[in-house]
Amino acid sequence: MSMLDREILALMRDVTETAILPHFRSLSASQIENKAADDVVTVADREAEELLAAGLSKLNPGIGIVGEENAHANPAVLDLLSGPSWIIDPIDGTNNYAGGTGPFGILIALADGGLAQSGWIYDCQSGRFCAAHRGDGAYVDGERITAQTSGETPPVAAISTVFMDQERRAAAMKHIAPHYRLVDIPRCAAEQYPRLALGENDVSIFERTLAWDHAAGALWLNEAGGRVARPDGSPYRVDEPDRTGLIGAASPALWDDLAARYAVFEA
């Protein structure tokens, strides 16, 4: 494990113990706010983001910081994604967290030129730590891993339709769902991406593709030997905040199969 990985892990653990777990299952109604339709924010999200931003600023003071909650309050922050930037999701899976369930985690990425260069995923409940650096492979708890499929026929799919409108949801169920065994989505990218590399799920479709949800996980799965890309095959970029649609798969072959079906779904 690199020195940077150790420093990021220590920061994630500290913020989990200081700001996240103390509020878990003890949030009052006034500490949970509706940020958008089917999307909430808690006092723990804001506290965690402040602590993470402060810690990352110490690691590299010259890099911009794009946190989910700060960007929601001030969309101009998204302009930083075109240059060197830390990208923070302080609690990924906030709906689960606010409801007193899991999974939930912390996502951090280091991006430059619109592409994630490093990414880290921390499971706040189990302590699982995933790390990746562009061109250097993917790791779980310091051990290099290679993505593996479930081995099931049909393949296992977790399709996120939460942010699809009714027409797109129906089209996905008609053109894509029959070819897979569908499983529930965890509503947590910090859990979904590991599932795609660790033999639990084979493919996923993500409709909303905000940088704090996908920068770390997309890099990590690609470095593990799976594939994450836009449905047209173009790479995922963190500086495209308004673009929708992303496919993740445990192998390039599974990605190709789903992308072909996605093209029919989009037609």
Coordinates of C-alpha atoms in Angstrom, one line a residue:
M1 CA 0.0 0.0 0.0
S2 CA 1.4 3.4 -1.0
M3 CA 2.0 6.2 1.4
L4 CA -0.9 8.2 -0.2
D5 CA -3.2 5.2 0.2
R6 CA -2.3 4.9 3.8
E7 CA -2.9 8.6 4.4
I8 CA -6.3 8.5 2.6
L9 CA -7.3 5.4 4.6
A10 CA -6.4 7.0 7.8
L11 CA -8.4 10.1 6.9
M12 CA -11.4 8.0 5.9
R13 CA -11.3 6.0 9.1
D14 CA -11.0 9.1 11.2
V15 CA -14.0 10.8 9.6
T16 CA -16.0 7.6 9.8
E17 CA -15.4 7.4 13.6
T18 CA -15.7 11.1 14.2
A19 CA -18.6 12.3 12.0
I20 CA -20.4 9.4 10.5
L21 CA -20.9 6.5 12.9
P22 CA -21.7 8.7 15.9
H23 CA -24.9 9.9 14.0
F24 CA -25.8 6.5 12.6
R25 CA -29.3 5.5 13.8
S26 CA -29.5 8.5 16.1
L27 CA -30.4 11.3 13.6
S28 CA -33.3 13.5 14.5
A29 CA -35.9 14.6 11.9
S30 CA -34.3 18.1 11.9
Q31 CA -30.9 16.6 10.9
I32 CA -32.3 15.0 7.7
E33 CA -33.2 17.3 4.8
N34 CA -34.7 16.6 1.4
K35 CA -32.2 17.8 -1.1
A36 CA -34.1 16.7 -4.2
A37 CA -36.7 14.2 -5.2
D38 CA -35.7 10.8 -3.6
D39 CA -32.4 12.4 -2.4
V40 CA -31.6 13.4 1.2
V41 CA -28.7 15.0 3.0
T42 CA -27.9 14.8 6.7
V43 CA -25.9 16.7 9.3
A44 CA -23.3 13.9 9.1
D45 CA -22.8 14.4 5.3
R46 CA -21.9 18.0 5.9
E47 CA -19.7 17.3 8.9
A48 CA -17.9 14.5 7.1
E49 CA -17.3 16.6 3.9
E50 CA -15.8 19.5 6.0
L51 CA -13.4 17.1 7.7
L52 CA -12.5 15.3 4.5
A53 CA -11.9 18.6 2.6
A54 CA -9.7 19.8 5.5
G55 CA -7.6 16.6 5.5
L56 CA -7.2 16.5 1.7
S57 CA -6.2 20.2 1.7
K58 CA -3.3 19.3 4.0
L59 CA -2.2 16.5 1.7
N60 CA -2.1 18.8 -1.3
P61 CA -2.9 22.4 -0.7
G62 CA -2.8 23.4 -4.3
I63 CA -5.6 21.2 -5.6
G64 CA -9.3 22.3 -6.0
I65 CA -11.9 20.4 -3.9
V66 CA -15.3 19.3 -5.3
G67 CA -17.5 17.9 -2.6
E68 CA -21.0 16.8 -3.2
E69 CA -22.7 19.0 -0.7
N70 CA -20.6 22.1 -1.5
A71 CA -21.3 21.6 -5.2
H72 CA -25.0 21.3 -4.4
A73 CA -24.9 24.6 -2.6
N74 CA -22.7 26.3 -5.2
P75 CA -22.8 24.7 -8.7
A76 CA -19.9 26.9 -9.8
V77 CA -17.6 24.5 -7.9
L78 CA -18.1 22.0 -10.7
D79 CA -15.9 24.2 -12.9
L80 CA -12.9 22.8 -10.9
L81 CA -13.5 19.4 -12.4
S82 CA -11.6 20.4 -15.5
G83 CA -8.4 20.8 -13.6
P84 CA -6.6 19.1 -10.8
S85 CA -9.2 18.3 -8.1
W86 CA -10.1 16.2 -5.2
I87 CA -13.7 14.8 -5.6
I88 CA -15.5 13.8 -2.4
D89 CA -18.7 11.9 -1.7
P90 CA -18.7 12.2 2.2
I91 CA -21.5 9.6 2.6
D92 CA -22.3 7.6 -0.5
G93 CA -25.6 5.8 0.2
T94 CA -27.1 8.6 2.3
N95 CA -30.6 7.3 1.9
N96 CA -29.5 4.0 3.4
Y97 CA -27.6 5.8 6.1
A98 CA -30.5 8.1 7.0
G99 CA -32.8 5.1 7.2
G100 CA -30.6 3.3 9.7
T101 CA -29.5 0.7 7.2
G102 CA -26.5 0.0 5.0
P103 CA -24.5 -0.1 2.9
F104 CA -22.9 3.4 2.9
G105 CA -19.3 4.5 2.4
I106 CA -16.9 7.3 1.5
L107 CA -15.7 7.9 -2.0
I108 CA -12.7 10.1 -2.9
A109 CA -11.0 10.6 -6.2
L110 CA -8.1 12.6 -7.4
A111 CA -8.7 13.9 -11.0
D112 CA -6.8 15.9 -13.6
G113 CA -7.6 16.7 -17.2
G114 CA -11.2 15.6 -16.6
L115 CA -10.1 12.0 -15.8
A116 CA -9.8 10.3 -12.4
Q117 CA -6.1 9.5 -11.8
S118 CA -6.6 7.8 -8.4
G119 CA -9.7 6.6 -6.5
W120 CA -10.5 5.3 -3.0
I121 CA -13.7 3.5 -1.7
Y122 CA -14.2 2.9 2.0
D123 CA -17.0 0.8 3.5
C124 CA -17.8 2.6 6.7
Q125 CA -19.3 -0.5 8.3
S126 CA -16.9 -3.3 7.3
G127 CA -13.8 -1.2 6.8
R128 CA -13.1 -2.6 3.3
F129 CA -10.7 -0.3 1.5
C130 CA -10.5 -0.2 -2.3
A131 CA -7.8 1.8 -4.0
A132 CA -6.7 2.3 -7.6
H133 CA -4.2 4.5 -9.5
R134 CA -4.4 4.9 -13.3
G135 CA -2.1 2.3 -14.9
D136 CA -1.3 0.6 -11.6
G137 CA -4.1 -1.9 -11.0
A138 CA -6.9 -2.2 -8.4
Y139 CA -6.5 -3.2 -4.8
V140 CA -8.7 -4.3 -1.9
D141 CA -7.2 -3.9 1.6
G142 CA -3.7 -3.6 0.0
E143 CA -4.0 -6.8 -2.1
R144 CA -4.1 -6.5 -5.9
I145 CA -7.3 -8.0 -7.4
T146 CA -8.6 -9.0 -10.8
A147 CA -12.3 -8.6 -11.6
Q148 CA -14.2 -11.9 -11.7
T149 CA -17.7 -12.6 -13.0
S150 CA -20.4 -14.4 -11.1
G151 CA -20.2 -17.3 -13.5
E152 CA -24.0 -17.5 -13.6
T153 CA -26.2 -17.9 -16.6
P154 CA -27.9 -15.6 -17.3
P155 CA -25.5 -13.0 -15.9
V156 CA -26.5 -11.0 -12.8
A157 CA -27.6 -7.4 -13.4
A158 CA -28.2 -4.5 -11.0
I159 CA -30.0 -1.9 -13.1
S160 CA -30.4 1.5 -11.5
T161 CA -33.8 2.9 -12.7
V162 CA -34.2 5.4 -9.8
F163 CA -33.5 8.4 -12.0
M164 CA -35.1 7.2 -15.2
D165 CA -38.5 8.5 -16.2
Q166 CA -41.3 6.1 -16.6
E167 CA -40.8 5.6 -20.4
R168 CA -37.1 4.8 -20.1
R169 CA -37.8 2.5 -17.1
A170 CA -40.3 0.5 -19.1
A171 CA -37.9 0.3 -22.1
A172 CA -35.1 -1.0 -19.9
M173 CA -37.4 -3.7 -18.5
K174 CA -38.5 -4.7 -22.0
H175 CA -35.2 -4.7 -23.9
I176 CA -32.5 -5.4 -21.2
A177 CA -34.0 -7.1 -18.2
P178 CA -35.1 -10.4 -19.9
H179 CA -31.4 -11.2 -20.7
Y180 CA -30.3 -11.1 -17.0
R181 CA -31.1 -12.2 -13.5
L182 CA -32.0 -8.9 -11.9
V183 CA -31.0 -8.1 -8.4
D184 CA -31.7 -5.1 -6.2
I185 CA -29.4 -2.2 -6.4
P186 CA -27.7 -1.2 -3.1
R187 CA -28.3 2.5 -3.8
C188 CA -24.6 3.0 -3.0
A189 CA -21.8 3.2 -5.6
A190 CA -19.3 2.4 -2.9
E191 CA -20.9 -1.0 -2.7
Q192 CA -22.0 -1.5 -6.3
Y193 CA -18.6 -1.1 -7.9
P194 CA -17.0 -3.7 -5.6
R195 CA -19.8 -6.1 -6.4
L196 CA -18.9 -5.9 -10.0
A197 CA -15.4 -7.0 -9.4
L198 CA -15.8 -9.5 -6.6
G199 CA -18.1 -12.0 -8.3
E200 CA -21.4 -10.9 -7.0
N201 CA -22.8 -8.8 -9.9
D202 CA -21.9 -9.0 -13.6
V203 CA -23.3 -5.8 -15.1
S204 CA -24.9 -2.5 -14.0
I205 CA -26.5 0.5 -15.7
F206 CA -26.3 3.9 -14.0
E207 CA -28.5 6.7 -15.2
R208 CA -27.2 9.5 -13.2
T209 CA -23.4 9.8 -13.4
L210 CA -22.2 12.6 -11.1
A211 CA -18.5 12.7 -10.5
W212 CA -18.6 12.1 -6.7
D213 CA -20.6 8.9 -7.3
H214 CA -18.5 7.4 -10.1
A215 CA -15.0 8.8 -10.4
A216 CA -13.4 6.5 -7.9
G217 CA -15.4 3.4 -8.7
A218 CA -15.2 3.6 -12.5
L219 CA -11.4 3.9 -12.3
W220 CA -11.1 1.1 -9.8
L221 CA -13.2 -1.3 -11.8
N222 CA -11.4 -0.5 -15.1
E223 CA -8.0 -1.0 -13.3
A224 CA -9.3 -4.4 -12.0
G225 CA -9.9 -5.6 -15.6
G226 CA -13.6 -4.9 -15.8
R227 CA -15.0 -2.2 -18.0
V228 CA -16.8 1.1 -17.3
A229 CA -17.7 3.4 -20.1
R230 CA -20.4 5.4 -21.6
P231 CA -22.9 3.4 -23.7
D232 CA -21.2 4.6 -26.9
G233 CA -17.9 3.3 -25.6
S234 CA -16.4 6.7 -24.7
P235 CA -14.5 6.9 -21.4
Y236 CA -16.2 8.2 -18.3
R237 CA -15.1 11.8 -17.6
V238 CA -15.6 13.7 -14.4
D239 CA -16.1 17.0 -16.1
E240 CA -19.3 16.1 -17.8
P241 CA -21.8 16.8 -15.0
D242 CA -24.9 16.9 -17.2
R243 CA -24.3 13.7 -19.2
T244 CA -26.3 10.6 -18.3
G245 CA -25.9 6.9 -18.9
L246 CA -23.0 4.6 -17.8
I247 CA -22.4 0.9 -18.1
G248 CA -20.2 -1.1 -15.7
A249 CA -19.3 -4.8 -16.2
A250 CA -17.1 -7.4 -14.6
S251 CA -15.5 -8.1 -18.0
P252 CA -15.2 -6.4 -21.4
A253 CA -17.2 -9.2 -23.0
L254 CA -20.1 -8.6 -20.6
W255 CA -19.9 -4.9 -21.3
D256 CA -20.1 -5.4 -25.0
D257 CA -23.2 -7.6 -24.7
L258 CA -25.0 -5.1 -22.5
A259 CA -23.9 -2.1 -24.7
A260 CA -25.5 -3.8 -27.7
R261 CA -28.8 -4.2 -25.8
Y262 CA -28.5 -0.7 -24.5
A263 CA -28.3 0.6 -28.1
V264 CA -31.7 -1.0 -28.8
F265 CA -33.1 0.4 -25.5
E266 CA -32.0 3.9 -26.6
A267 CA -33.4 3.6 -30.1

